[in-house]
Short mmCIF file of C-alpha atoms in Angstrom, two decimals:
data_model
loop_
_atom_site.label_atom_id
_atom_site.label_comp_id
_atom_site.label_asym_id
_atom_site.label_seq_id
_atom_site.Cartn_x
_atom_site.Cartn_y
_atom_site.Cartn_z
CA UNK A 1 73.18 93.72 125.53
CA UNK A 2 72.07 97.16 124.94
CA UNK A 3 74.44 99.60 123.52
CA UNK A 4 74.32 103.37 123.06
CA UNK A 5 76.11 105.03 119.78
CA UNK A 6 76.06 109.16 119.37
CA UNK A 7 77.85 110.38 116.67
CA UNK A 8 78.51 114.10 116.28
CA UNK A 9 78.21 115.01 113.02
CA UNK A 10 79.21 118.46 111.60
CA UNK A 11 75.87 118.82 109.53
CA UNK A 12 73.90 115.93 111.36
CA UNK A 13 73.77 114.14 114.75
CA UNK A 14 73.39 110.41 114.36
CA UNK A 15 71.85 107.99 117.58
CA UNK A 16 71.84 104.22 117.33
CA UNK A 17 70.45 101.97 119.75
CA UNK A 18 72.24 98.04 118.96
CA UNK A 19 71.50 94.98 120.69
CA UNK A 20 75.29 93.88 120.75
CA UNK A 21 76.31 94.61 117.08
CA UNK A 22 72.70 94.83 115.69
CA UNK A 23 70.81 98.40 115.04
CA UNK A 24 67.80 98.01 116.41
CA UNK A 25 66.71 101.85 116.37
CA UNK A 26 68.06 105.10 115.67
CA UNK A 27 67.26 108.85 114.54
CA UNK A 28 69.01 111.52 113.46
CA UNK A 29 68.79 115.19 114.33
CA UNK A 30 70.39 118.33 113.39
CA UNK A 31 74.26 119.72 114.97
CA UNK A 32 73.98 122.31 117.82
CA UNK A 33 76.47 124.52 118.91
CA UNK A 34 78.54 123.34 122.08
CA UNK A 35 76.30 122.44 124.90
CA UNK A 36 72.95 122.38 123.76
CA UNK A 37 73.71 119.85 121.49
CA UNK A 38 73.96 117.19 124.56
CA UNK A 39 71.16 117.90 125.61
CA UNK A 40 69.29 117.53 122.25
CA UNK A 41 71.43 114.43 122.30
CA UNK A 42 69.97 113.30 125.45
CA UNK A 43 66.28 114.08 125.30
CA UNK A 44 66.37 111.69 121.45
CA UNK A 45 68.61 109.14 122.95
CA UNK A 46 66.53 108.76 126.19
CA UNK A 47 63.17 108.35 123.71
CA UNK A 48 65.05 105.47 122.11
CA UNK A 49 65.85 103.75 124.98
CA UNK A 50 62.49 103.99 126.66
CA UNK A 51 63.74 103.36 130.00
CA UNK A 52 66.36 101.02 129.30
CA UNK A 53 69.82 101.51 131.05
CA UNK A 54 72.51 100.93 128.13
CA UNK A 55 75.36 98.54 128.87
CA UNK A 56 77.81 100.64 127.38
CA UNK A 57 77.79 104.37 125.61
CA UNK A 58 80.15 105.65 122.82
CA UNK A 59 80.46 108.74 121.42
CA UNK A 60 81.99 110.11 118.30
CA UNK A 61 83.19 113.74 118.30
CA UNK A 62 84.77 115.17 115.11
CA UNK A 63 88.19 116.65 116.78
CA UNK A 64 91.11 115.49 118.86
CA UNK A 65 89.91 113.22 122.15
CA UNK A 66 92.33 112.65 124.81
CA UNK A 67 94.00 109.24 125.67
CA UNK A 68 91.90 108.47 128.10
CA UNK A 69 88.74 108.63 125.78
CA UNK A 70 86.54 110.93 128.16
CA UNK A 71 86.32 114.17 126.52
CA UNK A 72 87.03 116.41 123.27
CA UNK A 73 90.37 118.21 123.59
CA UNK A 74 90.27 119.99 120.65
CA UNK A 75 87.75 120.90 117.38
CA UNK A 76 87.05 123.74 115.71
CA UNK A 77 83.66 125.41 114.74
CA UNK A 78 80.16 124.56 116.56
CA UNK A 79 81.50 121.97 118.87
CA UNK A 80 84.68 124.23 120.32
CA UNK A 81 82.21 124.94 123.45
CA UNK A 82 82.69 121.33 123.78
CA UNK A 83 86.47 121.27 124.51
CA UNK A 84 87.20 119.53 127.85
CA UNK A 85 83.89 118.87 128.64
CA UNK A 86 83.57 115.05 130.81
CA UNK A 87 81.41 113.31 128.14
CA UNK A 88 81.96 110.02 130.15
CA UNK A 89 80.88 111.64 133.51
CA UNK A 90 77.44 113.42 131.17
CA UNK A 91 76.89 110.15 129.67
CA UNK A 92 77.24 108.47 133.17
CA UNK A 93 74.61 111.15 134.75
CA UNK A 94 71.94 110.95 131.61
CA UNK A 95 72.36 107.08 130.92
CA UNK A 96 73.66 105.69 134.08
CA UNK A 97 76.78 104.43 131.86
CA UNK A 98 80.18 105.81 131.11
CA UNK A 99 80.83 106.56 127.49
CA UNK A 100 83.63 106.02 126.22
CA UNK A 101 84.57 108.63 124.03
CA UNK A 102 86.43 108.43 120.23
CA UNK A 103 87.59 110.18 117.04
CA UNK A 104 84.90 109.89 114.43
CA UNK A 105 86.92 108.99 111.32
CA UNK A 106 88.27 106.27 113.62
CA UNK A 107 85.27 105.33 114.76
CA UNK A 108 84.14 104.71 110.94
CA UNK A 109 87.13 103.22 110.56
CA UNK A 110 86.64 100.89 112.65
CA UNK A 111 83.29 100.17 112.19
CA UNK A 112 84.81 99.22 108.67
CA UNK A 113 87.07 96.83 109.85
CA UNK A 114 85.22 94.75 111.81
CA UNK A 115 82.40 93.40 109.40
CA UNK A 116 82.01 95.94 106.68
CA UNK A 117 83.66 97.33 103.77
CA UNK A 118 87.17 96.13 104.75
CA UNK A 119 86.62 93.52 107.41
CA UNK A 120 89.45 92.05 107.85
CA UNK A 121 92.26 93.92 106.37
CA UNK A 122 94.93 94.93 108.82
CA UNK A 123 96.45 97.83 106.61
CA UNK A 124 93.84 100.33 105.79
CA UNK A 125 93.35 104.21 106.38
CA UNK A 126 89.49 105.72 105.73
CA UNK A 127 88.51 109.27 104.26
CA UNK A 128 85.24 110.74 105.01
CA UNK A 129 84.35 113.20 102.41
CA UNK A 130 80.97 115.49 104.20
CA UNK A 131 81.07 118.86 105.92
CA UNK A 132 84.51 118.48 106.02
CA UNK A 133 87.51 115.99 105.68
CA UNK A 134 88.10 113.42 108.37
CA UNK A 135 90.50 110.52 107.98
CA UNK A 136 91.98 107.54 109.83
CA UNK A 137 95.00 104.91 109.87
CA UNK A 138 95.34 101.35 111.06
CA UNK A 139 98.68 99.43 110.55
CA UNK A 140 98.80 95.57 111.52
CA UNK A 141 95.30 95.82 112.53
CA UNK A 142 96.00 98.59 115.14
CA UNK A 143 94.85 101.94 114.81
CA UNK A 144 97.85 104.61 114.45
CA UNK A 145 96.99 107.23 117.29
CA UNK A 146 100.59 108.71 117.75
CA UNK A 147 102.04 109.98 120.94
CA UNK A 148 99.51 113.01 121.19
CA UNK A 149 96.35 111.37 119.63
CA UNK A 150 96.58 113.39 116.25
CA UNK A 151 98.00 110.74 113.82
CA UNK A 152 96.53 109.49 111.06
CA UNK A 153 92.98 112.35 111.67
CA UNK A 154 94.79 114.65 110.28
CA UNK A 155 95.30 113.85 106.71
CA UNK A 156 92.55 116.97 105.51
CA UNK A 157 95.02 119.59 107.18
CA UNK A 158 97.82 118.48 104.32
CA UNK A 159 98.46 121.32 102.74
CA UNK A 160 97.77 121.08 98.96
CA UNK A 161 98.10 124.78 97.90
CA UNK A 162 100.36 127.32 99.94
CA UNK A 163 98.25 129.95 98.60
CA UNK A 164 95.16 128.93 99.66
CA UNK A 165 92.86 130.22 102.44
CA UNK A 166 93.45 129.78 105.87
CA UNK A 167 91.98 126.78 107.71
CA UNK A 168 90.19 127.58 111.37
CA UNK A 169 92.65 124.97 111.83
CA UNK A 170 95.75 127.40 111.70
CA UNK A 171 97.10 125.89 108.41
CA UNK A 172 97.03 127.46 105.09
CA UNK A 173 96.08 125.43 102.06
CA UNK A 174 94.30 122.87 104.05
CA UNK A 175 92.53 120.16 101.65
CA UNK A 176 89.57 120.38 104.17
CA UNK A 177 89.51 124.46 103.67
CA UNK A 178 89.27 123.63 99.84
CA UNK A 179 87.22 120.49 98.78
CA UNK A 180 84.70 120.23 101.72
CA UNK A 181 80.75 121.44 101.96
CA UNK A 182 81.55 123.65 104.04
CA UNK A 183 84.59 125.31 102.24
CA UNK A 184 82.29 125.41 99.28
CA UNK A 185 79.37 127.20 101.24
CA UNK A 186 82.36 129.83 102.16
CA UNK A 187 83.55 130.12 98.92
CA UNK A 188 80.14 131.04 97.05
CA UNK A 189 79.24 133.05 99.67
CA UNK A 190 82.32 135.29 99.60
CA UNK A 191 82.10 135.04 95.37
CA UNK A 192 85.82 133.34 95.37
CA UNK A 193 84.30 131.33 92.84
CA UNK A 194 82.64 131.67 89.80
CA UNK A 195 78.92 129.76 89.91
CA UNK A 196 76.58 128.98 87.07
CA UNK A 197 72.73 130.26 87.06
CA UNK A 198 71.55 127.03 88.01
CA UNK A 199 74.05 126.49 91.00
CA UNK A 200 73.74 129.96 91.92
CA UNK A 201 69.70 129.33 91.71
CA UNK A 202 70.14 126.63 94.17
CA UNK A 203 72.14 128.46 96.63
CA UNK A 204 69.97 131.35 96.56
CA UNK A 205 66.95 129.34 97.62
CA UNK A 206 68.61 126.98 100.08
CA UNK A 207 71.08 129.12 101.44
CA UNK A 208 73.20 126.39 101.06
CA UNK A 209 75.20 124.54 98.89
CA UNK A 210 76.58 119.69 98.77
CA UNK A 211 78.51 118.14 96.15
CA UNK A 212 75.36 116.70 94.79
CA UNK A 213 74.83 120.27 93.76
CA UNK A 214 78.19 120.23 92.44
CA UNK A 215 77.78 116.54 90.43
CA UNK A 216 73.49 117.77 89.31
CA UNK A 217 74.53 120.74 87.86
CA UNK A 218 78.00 120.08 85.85
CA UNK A 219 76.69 120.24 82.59
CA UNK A 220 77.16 124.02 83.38
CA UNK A 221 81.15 124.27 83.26
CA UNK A 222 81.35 126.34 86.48
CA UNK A 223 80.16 123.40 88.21
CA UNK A 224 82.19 121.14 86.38
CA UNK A 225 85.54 123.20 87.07
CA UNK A 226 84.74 123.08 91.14
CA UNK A 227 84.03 119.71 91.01
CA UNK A 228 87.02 119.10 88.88
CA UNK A 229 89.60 120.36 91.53
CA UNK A 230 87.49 119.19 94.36
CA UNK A 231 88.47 115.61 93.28
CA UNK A 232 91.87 116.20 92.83
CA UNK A 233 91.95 117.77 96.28
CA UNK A 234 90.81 114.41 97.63
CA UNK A 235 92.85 112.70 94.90
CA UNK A 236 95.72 114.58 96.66
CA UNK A 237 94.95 114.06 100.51
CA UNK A 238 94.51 110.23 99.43
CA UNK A 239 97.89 110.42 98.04
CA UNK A 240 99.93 111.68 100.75
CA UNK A 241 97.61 109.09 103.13
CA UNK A 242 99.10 106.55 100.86
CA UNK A 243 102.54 107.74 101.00
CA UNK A 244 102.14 107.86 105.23
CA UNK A 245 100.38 104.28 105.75
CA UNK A 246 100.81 101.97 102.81
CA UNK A 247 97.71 100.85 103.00
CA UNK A 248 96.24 97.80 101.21
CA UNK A 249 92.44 98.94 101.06
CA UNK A 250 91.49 102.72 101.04
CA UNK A 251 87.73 103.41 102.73
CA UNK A 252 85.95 106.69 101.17
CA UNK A 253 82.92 107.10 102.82
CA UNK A 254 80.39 110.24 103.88
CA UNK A 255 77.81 112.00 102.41
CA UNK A 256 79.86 112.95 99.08
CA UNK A 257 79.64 108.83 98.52
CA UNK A 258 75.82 109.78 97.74
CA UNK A 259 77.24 110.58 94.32
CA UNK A 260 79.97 108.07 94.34
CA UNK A 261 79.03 106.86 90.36
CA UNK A 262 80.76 110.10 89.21
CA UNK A 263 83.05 110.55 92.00
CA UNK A 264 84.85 108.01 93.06
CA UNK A 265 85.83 106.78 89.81
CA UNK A 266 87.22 109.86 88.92
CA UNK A 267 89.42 109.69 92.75
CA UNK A 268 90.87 106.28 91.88
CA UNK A 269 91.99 107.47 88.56
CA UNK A 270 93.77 110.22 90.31
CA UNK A 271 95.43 108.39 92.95
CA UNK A 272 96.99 105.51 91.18
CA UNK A 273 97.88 107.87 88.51
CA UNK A 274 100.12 110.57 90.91
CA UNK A 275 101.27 107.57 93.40
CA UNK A 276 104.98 107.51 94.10
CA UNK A 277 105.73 105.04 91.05
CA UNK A 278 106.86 102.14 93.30
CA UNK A 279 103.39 102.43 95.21
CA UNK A 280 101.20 99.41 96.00
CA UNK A 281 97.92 100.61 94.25
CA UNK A 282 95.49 100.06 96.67
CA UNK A 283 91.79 98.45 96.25
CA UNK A 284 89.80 101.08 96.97
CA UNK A 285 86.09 100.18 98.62
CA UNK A 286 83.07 102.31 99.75
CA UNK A 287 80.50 101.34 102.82
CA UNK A 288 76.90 99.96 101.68
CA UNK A 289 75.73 102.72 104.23
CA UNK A 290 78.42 105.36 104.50
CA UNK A 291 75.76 106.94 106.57
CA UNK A 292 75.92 104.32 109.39
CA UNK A 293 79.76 103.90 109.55
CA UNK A 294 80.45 105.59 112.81
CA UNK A 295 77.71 104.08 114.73
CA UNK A 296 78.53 100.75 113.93
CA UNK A 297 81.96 101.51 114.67
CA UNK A 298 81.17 102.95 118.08
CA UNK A 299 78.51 99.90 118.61
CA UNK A 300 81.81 98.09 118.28
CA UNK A 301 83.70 100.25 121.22
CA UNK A 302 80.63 100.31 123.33
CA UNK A 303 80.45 96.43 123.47
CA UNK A 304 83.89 96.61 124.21
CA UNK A 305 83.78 98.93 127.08
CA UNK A 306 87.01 100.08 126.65
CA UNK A 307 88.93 102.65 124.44
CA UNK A 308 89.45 100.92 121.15
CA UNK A 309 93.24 100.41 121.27
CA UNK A 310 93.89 97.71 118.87
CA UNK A 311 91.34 96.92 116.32
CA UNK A 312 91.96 92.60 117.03
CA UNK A 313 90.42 93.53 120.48
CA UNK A 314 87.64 95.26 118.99
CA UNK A 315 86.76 92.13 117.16
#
């Protein structure tokens, strides 16, 4: 059975074409604002295919989706044109198959939990540490969703400094307006924070600015210093995730995990060191291809053609 996977990214859009739970093909091309984006989508996806009518379509979207997994309710940024848009009904017109449509942290979350980093564990909640912060929940193998679809995504709007900036979320202090690429593109550019020559060498000729940046250049103690309370922003976020779910394994994946040797270390330490002192101290485990999380999760939604509910029916 063919199955269709789009996830869209914040930096990157990701298509995967699986024969049931096997990649068999997919590409990757850059994030468009709103609408144009689909049809980027479409024009890659339909390449991939080459004339093959998938048996199922998901779709990842980095925002709020609404119960009945057809559309984006709410995001901020490039893909706010995309709010209420019927991405089942597009899918259905481009691929002749309604998608089904899904939360990407819990998509990578549960792409985890069916055959990769923490297959099998009921208890687990996810972090995905890119262009922003995007996190997930399970309990008893079910996915916590909440009675308005915005539990457990929501864990990098915590608050972890009342004076901090304001979030396009609403919130002040958000961990995502503090410790993500993009907060860190915002605060060079503005000159909120103080950059060495070689960081400031790299953003002048990219225009841009990832924690590799951050973890290449912190022999040059303005790097060091961001990178520094970066982790114990994440440290932080973990911790109250901890404190919601009582998790037994804790996923960290996204592109930060590309320097995972000096930064996820330097997380664990933090967590089970500020952990309520009662706290289960959780195994901690990273994907072999963070990368690849939420299309294998969505290959797993697709083949079951049907919002992901409960993560036993996934399996």
């Amino acid at each position: 059975m063919t199955h269709l996977a789009i996830d869209l990214g914040g930096t990157a859009v990701k298509v995967g074409v699986f024969d049931g739970r096997r990649l068999v093909d997919s590409g990757e091309l850059p994030a468009a604002d709103g609408r144009l984006v689909l049809e980027h989508v479409a024009v890659a996806a339909e390449g991939m295919l080459r004339g093959t009518r998938p048996d199922g379509v998901a779709i990842a979207v980095p925002g709020i989706v609404d119960p009945d997994a057809r559309r984006l309710v709410a995001a901020h940024g490039k893909y706010a044109e995309l709010h209420g848009v019927d991405l089942a009904a597009w899918s259905a017109t481009r691929f002749g198959a309604q998608a089904v449509v899904e939360n990407d942290a819990r998509a990578a979350l549960i792409g985890e939990m069916t055959g990769g980093s923490a297959h099998d564990v009921p208890d687990a909640v996810l972090i995905a540490l890119g262009t922003g912060i995007g996190t997930a929940a399970a309990l008893d193998g079910r996915l916590i969703r909440g009675a308005h679809g915005h539990a457990g995504v929501l864990s990098g709007h915590v608050t972890v400094d009342l004076d901090g900036p304001r979030c396009p979320c609403g919130n002040l202090g958000c961990g995502e307006a503090l410790a993500s690429t993009w907060a860190l593109g915002e605060a060079v550019g503005h000159g909120t924070v103080a950059i060495g020559p070689e960081l400031a060498r790299r953003f002048g000729s990219a225009g841009e600015l990832g924690i590799r940046d951050l973890v290449e250049t912190r022999h040059e103690p303005e790097s060091a210093a961001i990178l520094e309370r970066f982790v114990r922003i994440w440290g932080a976020v973990i911790v109250s995730q901890c404190h919601a779910f009582d998790p037994t394994v804790v996923v960290v994946t996204g592109g930060v995990l590309r320097s995972r040797e000096v930064v996820l270390p330097a997380v664990v330490d933090y967590v089970h060191e500020h952990l309520w002192s009662s706290s289960f101290r959780p195994t901690f485990v990273t994907p072999e291809e963070p990368s690849l999380s939420v299309l294998r999760g969505l290959a797993v939604i697709a083949l079951d053609s049907a919002p992901a509910r409960d993560i036993h029916d996934a399996r």
